[in-house]
Amino acid sequence: MKRTKIKALLASQETGQQVCVKGWVRSFRNNQFIAINDGSTVKTIQAVAALDKFDDATRKRLTVGAAVGIVGELVESQGKGQSVEIVANEITIYGDADPEKYPLQPKKHSMEFLREISHLRFRTNTFGAIFRIRHAAAFAIHQFFNDKGFVYLHSPIITGSDAEGAGEMFRVTTFEPNEAPLTEDGKIDYKKDFFGKETNLTVSGQLEAELGALAFSDVYTFGPTFRAENSNTSRHLAEFWMIEPEIAFAGLQENMDLAEEMLKYIVKYALEHCADDIEFLEKRLLDEEKSKPMAERSPMPLKEKLEFCLDNDFVRLTYTEAIEILRNSKPNKKKKFKFPIDEWGADLQSEHERYLVEKHFKKPVILTDYPASIKAFYMRLNEDEKTVAAMDILFPGIGEIVGGSVREERYEVLKGKMEAQDISPEEMSWYLDTRRFGTCPHAGYGLGFARMILFLTGMGNIRDVIPFPRTPGNAGF
Amino acid sequence: MKRTKIKALLASQETGQQVCVKGWVRSFRNNQFIAINDGSTVKTIQAVAALDKFDDATRKRLTVGAAVGIVGELVESQGKGQSVEIVANEITIYGDADPEKYPLQPKKHSMEFLREISHLRFRTNTFGAIFRIRHAAAFAIHQFFNDKGFVYLHSPIITGSDAEGAGEMFRVTTFEPNEAPLTEDGKIDYKKDFFGKETNLTVSGQLEAELGALAFSDVYTFGPTFRAENSNTSRHLAEFWMIEPEIAFAGLQENMDLAEEMLKYIVKYALEHCADDIEFLEKRLLDEEKSKPMAERSPMPLKEKLEFCLDNDFVRLTYTEAIEILRNSKPNKKKKFKFPIDEWGADLQSEHERYLVEKHFKKPVILTDYPASIKAFYMRLNEDEKTVAAMDILFPGIGEIVGGSVREERYEVLKGKMEAQDISPEEMSWYLDTRRFGTCPHAGYGLGFARMILFLTGMGNIRDVIPFPRTPGNAGF
């Protein structure tokens, strides 16, 4: 008999029909009520195994985590909390789960423990919800850009260019460790490595996306990026997925509009398609925060926070305006900031971003026009020759979720900035070529996908929103 | 004035309106007809720059490759080959392209030359078409699986597990070359490397997808995978994207049905959404093949080939049946195969696959139930204990496009096969855990995305269907 997914069954509610469900036992109560989950929804369906219909041998195997198939009649439920249930006629046990050994028992497990069993944590309600939302957000992103005529571009993962300047990189090689051949003058002979040159894992697909934008007008990437930084924080991963749109014939305004529209689209899509999962995570969060002091709790329940993000325009202001606000802020005057804001030009720290977003504006904020000295070489110099047409989007509870800019499209200005930052124009001649031939104003940004999922799920640690997190010392599974 | 994309403009054909297009000059004829392309379509729109309206200085800058903006009235076209054109009122030149230096002149360039300028080849008709089709195929895949309730899973790129056995791997490290620290007994001290262990780039996300399927029922991956193999062929890349669905409570039949349905969905989507690009590539191919001997030409024009794939059921047969056909085939009897087929158990080579698909059946073929000895440890042993429930899909002109199997879900059988192949059950305990706790029949497959694009575009070299190909000796851009 053909299997029906539990999500579809709970949605249809056509009682009286014979149905077949397959999934994993979440609980078995009173020796007859089996709660089954198949991953299609956070909800379980209850199957009733009448005492006179199944033998003890079968009953004993209905333990938490066992894989089962149930055939039976869908009926109106007698119990609370569910509208329909199945009166079981047949039970097939595909795989047992020894209750003495199965690590996921129906009790509260710590997030740290679940991270150690990342291969099984998908089977919990929390991680089921998180990764269904992650799926929905990924699909929303593809749909958003496809609808707008963007071309999805796969930028390279292994890169021979190390000039992107976005952080420490991982080496990629086929040399045996400590057995790399040397040139006559005693240097590593990279000509003999697989690619005939030194190669690393990419930190960003932006430069390649620019090449695409100058042919297709609008492109985006969505792929893994890497940072070999020894940061053990709840916001950093060594391997994470980024979305990097790049738009030709566009400036700062179009870039900000696109990013805000995209973020709202993703949030709206999640609210519409993951209502059950968001509701579950909202309850989980409220429950978890009960033990926290008031000041540390989320200012709004999850769903309200997401709706608030939809209903309000993001605040847009320049770095210069932000510095004024911060300089005159209470925490600055009372010396509560770890990094006091004294003068224009200071790099903003997480504490400043959080103050602006969470205390001052209480809204997502787009900060623009940062000092050139604290931003990357490819950002377009403004007419003041002090600032660049950059934009960072700051989200409550998350900090920077999007970072972007108008790109310096003027050949001479770009070349000058590269030289000033010791980036070889020869090695990057392919990048400069776009400015030599048919250059045009263009802009783009990067969205950290895991940070987006943190926002959508209300989770606190980035290791819990990617299936198999890679961090210093961790590359399990 | 707001810019309209050329694709939309050619579709609307509402003459009489003022429009603004922005893009790159493809040709400038008779000192007044500018053909502009903006990457939204393979087609150009013609703008007429009346001789009395624009000065010579402007005219001189309208060279191939220059980035321009045109504002003017959309009118019915007088010329052939286009229905509408623009009578230009304003011309803005954003970026020049010196005709003495710009490498893309309006003449035939070799594919090899264009590969050397991968940063500019997007701007040609051929590569514009290829990468719009690549985009459409990627979107079709996400839509197909999303509609079916699959969860998109990001399997890890950096992996600490080297037991997948799918080929040579790239090392990932932060050790300085030839400066890796040693343990007391003189071995490389991987504990001091970034992840505290030896790490490589993934060859497949399958094992992790299985972990997902045993929680969500149906999952798929779509991400980059790597092979450090020194193959300089037109079918192999060192870095390529794969799609790997994995389905729980399913066997070989469901796996084959899903793969065939998916492949047809992608082809249908491309035919519906990329008609102009396919038409262009079809003409290109016919043109290219004119100089080839008959026997080497494609048996069908591109569009017909794609439609043929839609209209016909894939042939399904077992390895054992295929061996019989091959053994009795003309080329085998006449000793034309480089690897003659003598007995059951031989691994099939490309020449055999091509014979079956292109000569014998003249259709896509699904081969099943291969000898266990030539397939991976995780494939499910059939009752004959000689063969495994594997399935490979072979496409005309491409060879293997999909490889998959039912997975061995029985703990003891799987453990035995791992031990027989020297794969450590301890190191892979996370994988075995899925068989210890709530195991169930499940199956899956991998689709090589670039090979799919070869099929859809009719291109002959896999380096031409990925933006920046990585092959031995090549990691440019």
PDB file of C-alpha atoms in Angstrom, chain A residues 80-258:
ATOM      1  CA  LYS A  80      -6.746  15.929  22.897  1.00  0.00           C
ATOM      2  CA  GLY A  81      -4.178  17.711  20.722  1.00  0.00           C
ATOM      3  CA  GLN A  82      -4.881  15.898  17.481  1.00  0.00           C
ATOM      4  CA  SER A  83      -7.868  15.801  15.166  1.00  0.00           C
ATOM      5  CA  VAL A  84      -7.278  12.430  13.490  1.00  0.00           C
ATOM      6  CA  GLU A  85      -5.572   9.187  14.395  1.00  0.00           C
ATOM      7  CA  ILE A  86      -5.037   5.760  12.883  1.00  0.00           C
ATOM      8  CA  VAL A  87      -6.602   2.536  14.131  1.00  0.00           C
ATOM      9  CA  ALA A  88      -3.752   0.172  13.339  1.00  0.00           C
ATOM     10  CA  ASN A  89      -4.434  -3.052  11.416  1.00  0.00           C
ATOM     11  CA  GLU A  90      -0.864  -3.906  10.522  1.00  0.00           C
ATOM     12  CA  ILE A  91       2.408  -2.903  12.112  1.00  0.00           C
ATOM     13  CA  THR A  92       5.718  -3.496  10.347  1.00  0.00           C
ATOM     14  CA  ILE A  93       8.890  -2.913  12.276  1.00  0.00           C
ATOM     15  CA  TYR A  94      11.702  -2.028   9.892  1.00  0.00           C
ATOM     16  CA  GLY A  95      14.365  -1.202  12.420  1.00  0.00           C
ATOM     17  CA  ASP A  96      14.577  -1.492  16.199  1.00  0.00           C
ATOM     18  CA  ALA A  97      16.051   1.056  18.561  1.00  0.00           C
ATOM     19  CA  ASP A  98      17.334  -0.515  21.767  1.00  0.00           C
ATOM     20  CA  PRO A  99      16.106   1.792  24.558  1.00  0.00           C
ATOM     21  CA  GLU A 100      19.213   0.973  26.607  1.00  0.00           C
ATOM     22  CA  LYS A 101      21.453   2.313  23.853  1.00  0.00           C
ATOM     23  CA  TYR A 102      19.487   4.797  21.715  1.00  0.00           C
ATOM     24  CA  PRO A 103      20.801   8.222  22.705  1.00  0.00           C
ATOM     25  CA  LEU A 104      17.613  10.169  21.949  1.00  0.00           C
ATOM     26  CA  GLN A 105      15.262   9.412  24.787  1.00  0.00           C
ATOM     27  CA  PRO A 106      12.108  11.485  25.344  1.00  0.00           C
ATOM     28  CA  LYS A 107      13.706  13.916  27.772  1.00  0.00           C
ATOM     29  CA  LYS A 108      15.476  17.223  27.495  1.00  0.00           C
ATOM     30  CA  HIS A 109      18.930  16.917  25.935  1.00  0.00           C
ATOM     31  CA  SER A 110      21.408  19.777  25.995  1.00  0.00           C
ATOM     32  CA  MET A 111      22.306  21.458  22.707  1.00  0.00           C
ATOM     33  CA  GLU A 112      25.950  20.548  23.376  1.00  0.00           C
ATOM     34  CA  PHE A 113      25.093  16.870  23.697  1.00  0.00           C
ATOM     35  CA  LEU A 114      22.989  16.949  20.539  1.00  0.00           C
ATOM     36  CA  ARG A 115      25.856  18.595  18.652  1.00  0.00           C
ATOM     37  CA  GLU A 116      27.982  15.566  19.530  1.00  0.00           C
ATOM     38  CA  ILE A 117      25.377  13.347  17.892  1.00  0.00           C
ATOM     39  CA  SER A 118      24.735  15.533  14.870  1.00  0.00           C
ATOM     40  CA  HIS A 119      24.063  12.366  12.883  1.00  0.00           C
ATOM     41  CA  LEU A 120      20.957  11.706  14.984  1.00  0.00           C
ATOM     42  CA  ARG A 121      19.822  15.169  16.063  1.00  0.00           C
ATOM     43  CA  PHE A 122      17.752  15.624  12.874  1.00  0.00           C
ATOM     44  CA  ARG A 123      15.318  13.232  14.574  1.00  0.00           C
ATOM     45  CA  THR A 124      14.456  15.675  17.355  1.00  0.00           C
ATOM     46  CA  ASN A 125      11.601  18.159  17.104  1.00  0.00           C
ATOM     47  CA  THR A 126      13.946  21.111  17.452  1.00  0.00           C
ATOM     48  CA  PHE A 127      16.383  20.110  14.711  1.00  0.00           C
ATOM     49  CA  GLY A 128      13.602  18.819  12.497  1.00  0.00           C
ATOM     50  CA  ALA A 129      12.045  22.282  12.659  1.00  0.00           C
ATOM     51  CA  ILE A 130      15.362  24.092  12.138  1.00  0.00           C
ATOM     52  CA  PHE A 131      16.325  22.136   9.034  1.00  0.00           C
ATOM     53  CA  ARG A 132      12.888  22.307   7.468  1.00  0.00           C
ATOM     54  CA  ILE A 133      13.093  26.089   7.900  1.00  0.00           C
ATOM     55  CA  ARG A 134      16.625  26.049   6.467  1.00  0.00           C
ATOM     56  CA  HIS A 135      15.279  24.204   3.441  1.00  0.00           C
ATOM     57  CA  ALA A 136      12.407  26.653   3.022  1.00  0.00           C
ATOM     58  CA  ALA A 137      14.743  29.639   3.248  1.00  0.00           C
ATOM     59  CA  ALA A 138      17.067  28.163   0.607  1.00  0.00           C
ATOM     60  CA  PHE A 139      14.163  27.543  -1.717  1.00  0.00           C
ATOM     61  CA  ALA A 140      12.773  31.025  -1.110  1.00  0.00           C
ATOM     62  CA  ILE A 141      16.114  32.526  -2.090  1.00  0.00           C
ATOM     63  CA  HIS A 142      16.261  30.609  -5.360  1.00  0.00           C
ATOM     64  CA  GLN A 143      12.665  31.509  -6.128  1.00  0.00           C
ATOM     65  CA  PHE A 144      13.190  35.174  -5.310  1.00  0.00           C
ATOM     66  CA  PHE A 145      16.149  35.549  -7.651  1.00  0.00           C
ATOM     67  CA  ASN A 146      14.734  33.314 -10.370  1.00  0.00           C
ATOM     68  CA  ASP A 147      11.534  35.371 -10.456  1.00  0.00           C
ATOM     69  CA  LYS A 148      13.640  38.491 -10.955  1.00  0.00           C
ATOM     70  CA  GLY A 149      15.622  37.006 -13.843  1.00  0.00           C
ATOM     71  CA  PHE A 150      18.907  36.548 -11.988  1.00  0.00           C
ATOM     72  CA  VAL A 151      21.293  33.861 -13.208  1.00  0.00           C
ATOM     73  CA  TYR A 152      22.513  31.455 -10.515  1.00  0.00           C
ATOM     74  CA  LEU A 153      26.266  31.187 -10.868  1.00  0.00           C
ATOM     75  CA  HIS A 154      28.475  28.515  -9.301  1.00  0.00           C
ATOM     76  CA  SER A 155      31.592  30.392  -8.328  1.00  0.00           C
ATOM     77  CA  PRO A 156      34.676  28.218  -7.796  1.00  0.00           C
ATOM     78  CA  ILE A 157      35.380  26.632  -4.404  1.00  0.00           C
ATOM     79  CA  ILE A 158      39.064  25.978  -4.999  1.00  0.00           C
ATOM     80  CA  THR A 159      40.698  29.250  -5.873  1.00  0.00           C
ATOM     81  CA  GLY A 160      44.144  30.256  -7.005  1.00  0.00           C
ATOM     82  CA  SER A 161      43.533  33.866  -6.074  1.00  0.00           C
ATOM     83  CA  ASP A 162      44.329  34.925  -2.523  1.00  0.00           C
ATOM     84  CA  ALA A 163      43.657  38.583  -2.959  1.00  0.00           C
ATOM     85  CA  GLU A 164      40.117  38.752  -1.718  1.00  0.00           C
ATOM     86  CA  GLY A 165      41.370  39.849   1.643  1.00  0.00           C
ATOM     87  CA  ALA A 166      38.372  38.535   3.565  1.00  0.00           C
ATOM     88  CA  GLY A 167      40.343  36.438   6.021  1.00  0.00           C
ATOM     89  CA  GLU A 168      42.560  33.441   6.619  1.00  0.00           C
ATOM     90  CA  MET A 169      42.272  30.637   4.102  1.00  0.00           C
ATOM     91  CA  PHE A 170      42.547  26.846   4.062  1.00  0.00           C
ATOM     92  CA  ARG A 171      45.211  25.379   1.805  1.00  0.00           C
ATOM     93  CA  VAL A 172      44.144  22.787  -0.765  1.00  0.00           C
ATOM     94  CA  THR A 173      46.827  20.420  -1.976  1.00  0.00           C
ATOM     95  CA  THR A 174      47.637  16.898  -3.100  1.00  0.00           C
ATOM     96  CA  PHE A 175      51.198  17.080  -1.757  1.00  0.00           C
ATOM     97  CA  GLU A 176      51.899  14.516   0.929  1.00  0.00           C
ATOM     98  CA  PRO A 177      52.341  16.376   4.236  1.00  0.00           C
ATOM     99  CA  ASN A 178      55.949  17.519   4.710  1.00  0.00           C
ATOM    100  CA  GLU A 179      56.870  16.033   1.362  1.00  0.00           C
ATOM    101  CA  ALA A 180      56.199  18.945  -0.981  1.00  0.00           C
ATOM    102  CA  PRO A 181      58.895  19.121  -3.657  1.00  0.00           C
ATOM    103  CA  LEU A 182      61.190  22.143  -3.706  1.00  0.00           C
ATOM    104  CA  THR A 183      62.472  24.330  -6.509  1.00  0.00           C
ATOM    105  CA  GLU A 184      66.189  24.762  -7.089  1.00  0.00           C
ATOM    106  CA  ASP A 185      66.275  27.745  -4.774  1.00  0.00           C
ATOM    107  CA  GLY A 186      64.603  25.840  -1.954  1.00  0.00           C
ATOM    108  CA  LYS A 187      61.041  27.145  -2.224  1.00  0.00           C
ATOM    109  CA  ILE A 188      57.910  25.005  -2.370  1.00  0.00           C
ATOM    110  CA  ASP A 189      57.484  23.971  -6.008  1.00  0.00           C
ATOM    111  CA  TYR A 190      53.793  24.661  -6.444  1.00  0.00           C
ATOM    112  CA  LYS A 191      54.117  23.975 -10.158  1.00  0.00           C
ATOM    113  CA  LYS A 192      54.129  20.321  -9.156  1.00  0.00           C
ATOM    114  CA  ASP A 193      50.956  20.550  -7.057  1.00  0.00           C
ATOM    115  CA  PHE A 194      47.657  19.398  -8.568  1.00  0.00           C
ATOM    116  CA  PHE A 195      46.681  22.759 -10.026  1.00  0.00           C
ATOM    117  CA  GLY A 196      50.216  23.896 -10.792  1.00  0.00           C
ATOM    118  CA  LYS A 197      49.900  26.743  -8.315  1.00  0.00           C
ATOM    119  CA  GLU A 198      49.093  27.509  -4.711  1.00  0.00           C
ATOM    120  CA  THR A 199      45.382  26.982  -4.098  1.00  0.00           C
ATOM    121  CA  ASN A 200      42.969  27.710  -1.259  1.00  0.00           C
ATOM    122  CA  LEU A 201      39.318  27.374  -0.372  1.00  0.00           C
ATOM    123  CA  THR A 202      37.337  30.412  -1.420  1.00  0.00           C
ATOM    124  CA  VAL A 203      36.323  33.058   1.098  1.00  0.00           C
ATOM    125  CA  SER A 204      33.803  34.649  -1.273  1.00  0.00           C
ATOM    126  CA  GLY A 205      32.398  34.249  -4.750  1.00  0.00           C
ATOM    127  CA  GLN A 206      31.977  37.992  -5.202  1.00  0.00           C
ATOM    128  CA  LEU A 207      34.763  38.702  -7.640  1.00  0.00           C
ATOM    129  CA  GLU A 208      33.570  35.896  -9.930  1.00  0.00           C
ATOM    130  CA  ALA A 209      29.975  37.062  -9.507  1.00  0.00           C
ATOM    131  CA  GLU A 210      31.074  40.463 -10.782  1.00  0.00           C
ATOM    132  CA  LEU A 211      32.383  38.782 -13.933  1.00  0.00           C
ATOM    133  CA  GLY A 212      28.939  37.248 -14.351  1.00  0.00           C
ATOM    134  CA  ALA A 213      27.047  40.468 -13.673  1.00  0.00           C
ATOM    135  CA  LEU A 214      29.001  42.243 -16.397  1.00  0.00           C
ATOM    136  CA  ALA A 215      27.515  39.776 -18.885  1.00  0.00           C
ATOM    137  CA  PHE A 216      24.121  38.707 -17.478  1.00  0.00           C
ATOM    138  CA  SER A 217      23.280  42.004 -15.685  1.00  0.00           C
ATOM    139  CA  ASP A 218      21.984  40.195 -12.582  1.00  0.00           C
ATOM    140  CA  VAL A 219      23.531  37.107 -11.034  1.00  0.00           C
ATOM    141  CA  TYR A 220      23.758  35.450  -7.634  1.00  0.00           C
ATOM    142  CA  THR A 221      25.854  32.771  -6.041  1.00  0.00           C
ATOM    143  CA  PHE A 222      24.737  30.375  -3.312  1.00  0.00           C
ATOM    144  CA  GLY A 223      27.554  28.156  -2.184  1.00  0.00           C
ATOM    145  CA  PRO A 224      29.962  27.278   0.598  1.00  0.00           C
ATOM    146  CA  THR A 225      32.688  29.681   1.710  1.00  0.00           C
ATOM    147  CA  PHE A 226      35.459  29.213   4.242  1.00  0.00           C
ATOM    148  CA  ARG A 227      37.422  31.024   6.952  1.00  0.00           C
ATOM    149  CA  ALA A 228      40.412  29.433   8.640  1.00  0.00           C
ATOM    150  CA  GLU A 229      40.028  31.671  11.657  1.00  0.00           C
ATOM    151  CA  ASN A 230      40.422  30.381  15.140  1.00  0.00           C
ATOM    152  CA  SER A 231      37.134  31.890  16.362  1.00  0.00           C
ATOM    153  CA  ASN A 232      35.240  29.809  18.843  1.00  0.00           C
ATOM    154  CA  THR A 233      32.122  31.947  19.037  1.00  0.00           C
ATOM    155  CA  SER A 234      28.417  31.297  18.646  1.00  0.00           C
ATOM    156  CA  ARG A 235      28.463  33.413  15.440  1.00  0.00           C
ATOM    157  CA  HIS A 236      31.375  31.938  13.435  1.00  0.00           C
ATOM    158  CA  LEU A 237      31.865  28.799  11.379  1.00  0.00           C
ATOM    159  CA  ALA A 238      34.905  27.670   9.382  1.00  0.00           C
ATOM    160  CA  GLU A 239      32.564  26.478   6.597  1.00  0.00           C
ATOM    161  CA  PHE A 240      29.327  28.286   5.834  1.00  0.00           C
ATOM    162  CA  TRP A 241      27.035  29.002   2.905  1.00  0.00           C
ATOM    163  CA  MET A 242      26.684  32.471   1.457  1.00  0.00           C
ATOM    164  CA  ILE A 243      24.372  34.097  -1.044  1.00  0.00           C
ATOM    165  CA  GLU A 244      26.076  36.794  -3.111  1.00  0.00           C
ATOM    166  CA  PRO A 245      23.950  38.705  -5.635  1.00  0.00           C
ATOM    167  CA  GLU A 246      25.627  41.124  -7.989  1.00  0.00           C
ATOM    168  CA  ILE A 247      23.716  43.652 -10.100  1.00  0.00           C
ATOM    169  CA  ALA A 248      24.937  45.665 -13.070  1.00  0.00           C
ATOM    170  CA  PHE A 249      23.887  49.230 -13.891  1.00  0.00           C
ATOM    171  CA  ALA A 250      22.994  49.728 -10.237  1.00  0.00           C
ATOM    172  CA  GLY A 251      24.117  51.772  -7.273  1.00  0.00           C
ATOM    173  CA  LEU A 252      23.738  51.882  -3.512  1.00  0.00           C
ATOM    174  CA  GLN A 253      20.009  52.581  -3.582  1.00  0.00           C
ATOM    175  CA  GLU A 254      19.187  49.573  -5.777  1.00  0.00           C
ATOM    176  CA  ASN A 255      21.504  47.404  -3.713  1.00  0.00           C
ATOM    177  CA  MET A 256      19.798  48.353  -0.441  1.00  0.00           C
ATOM    178  CA  ASP A 257      16.341  47.952  -1.963  1.00  0.00           C
ATOM    179  CA  LEU A 258      17.208  44.500  -3.296  1.00  0.00           C
TER     180      LEU A 258
END
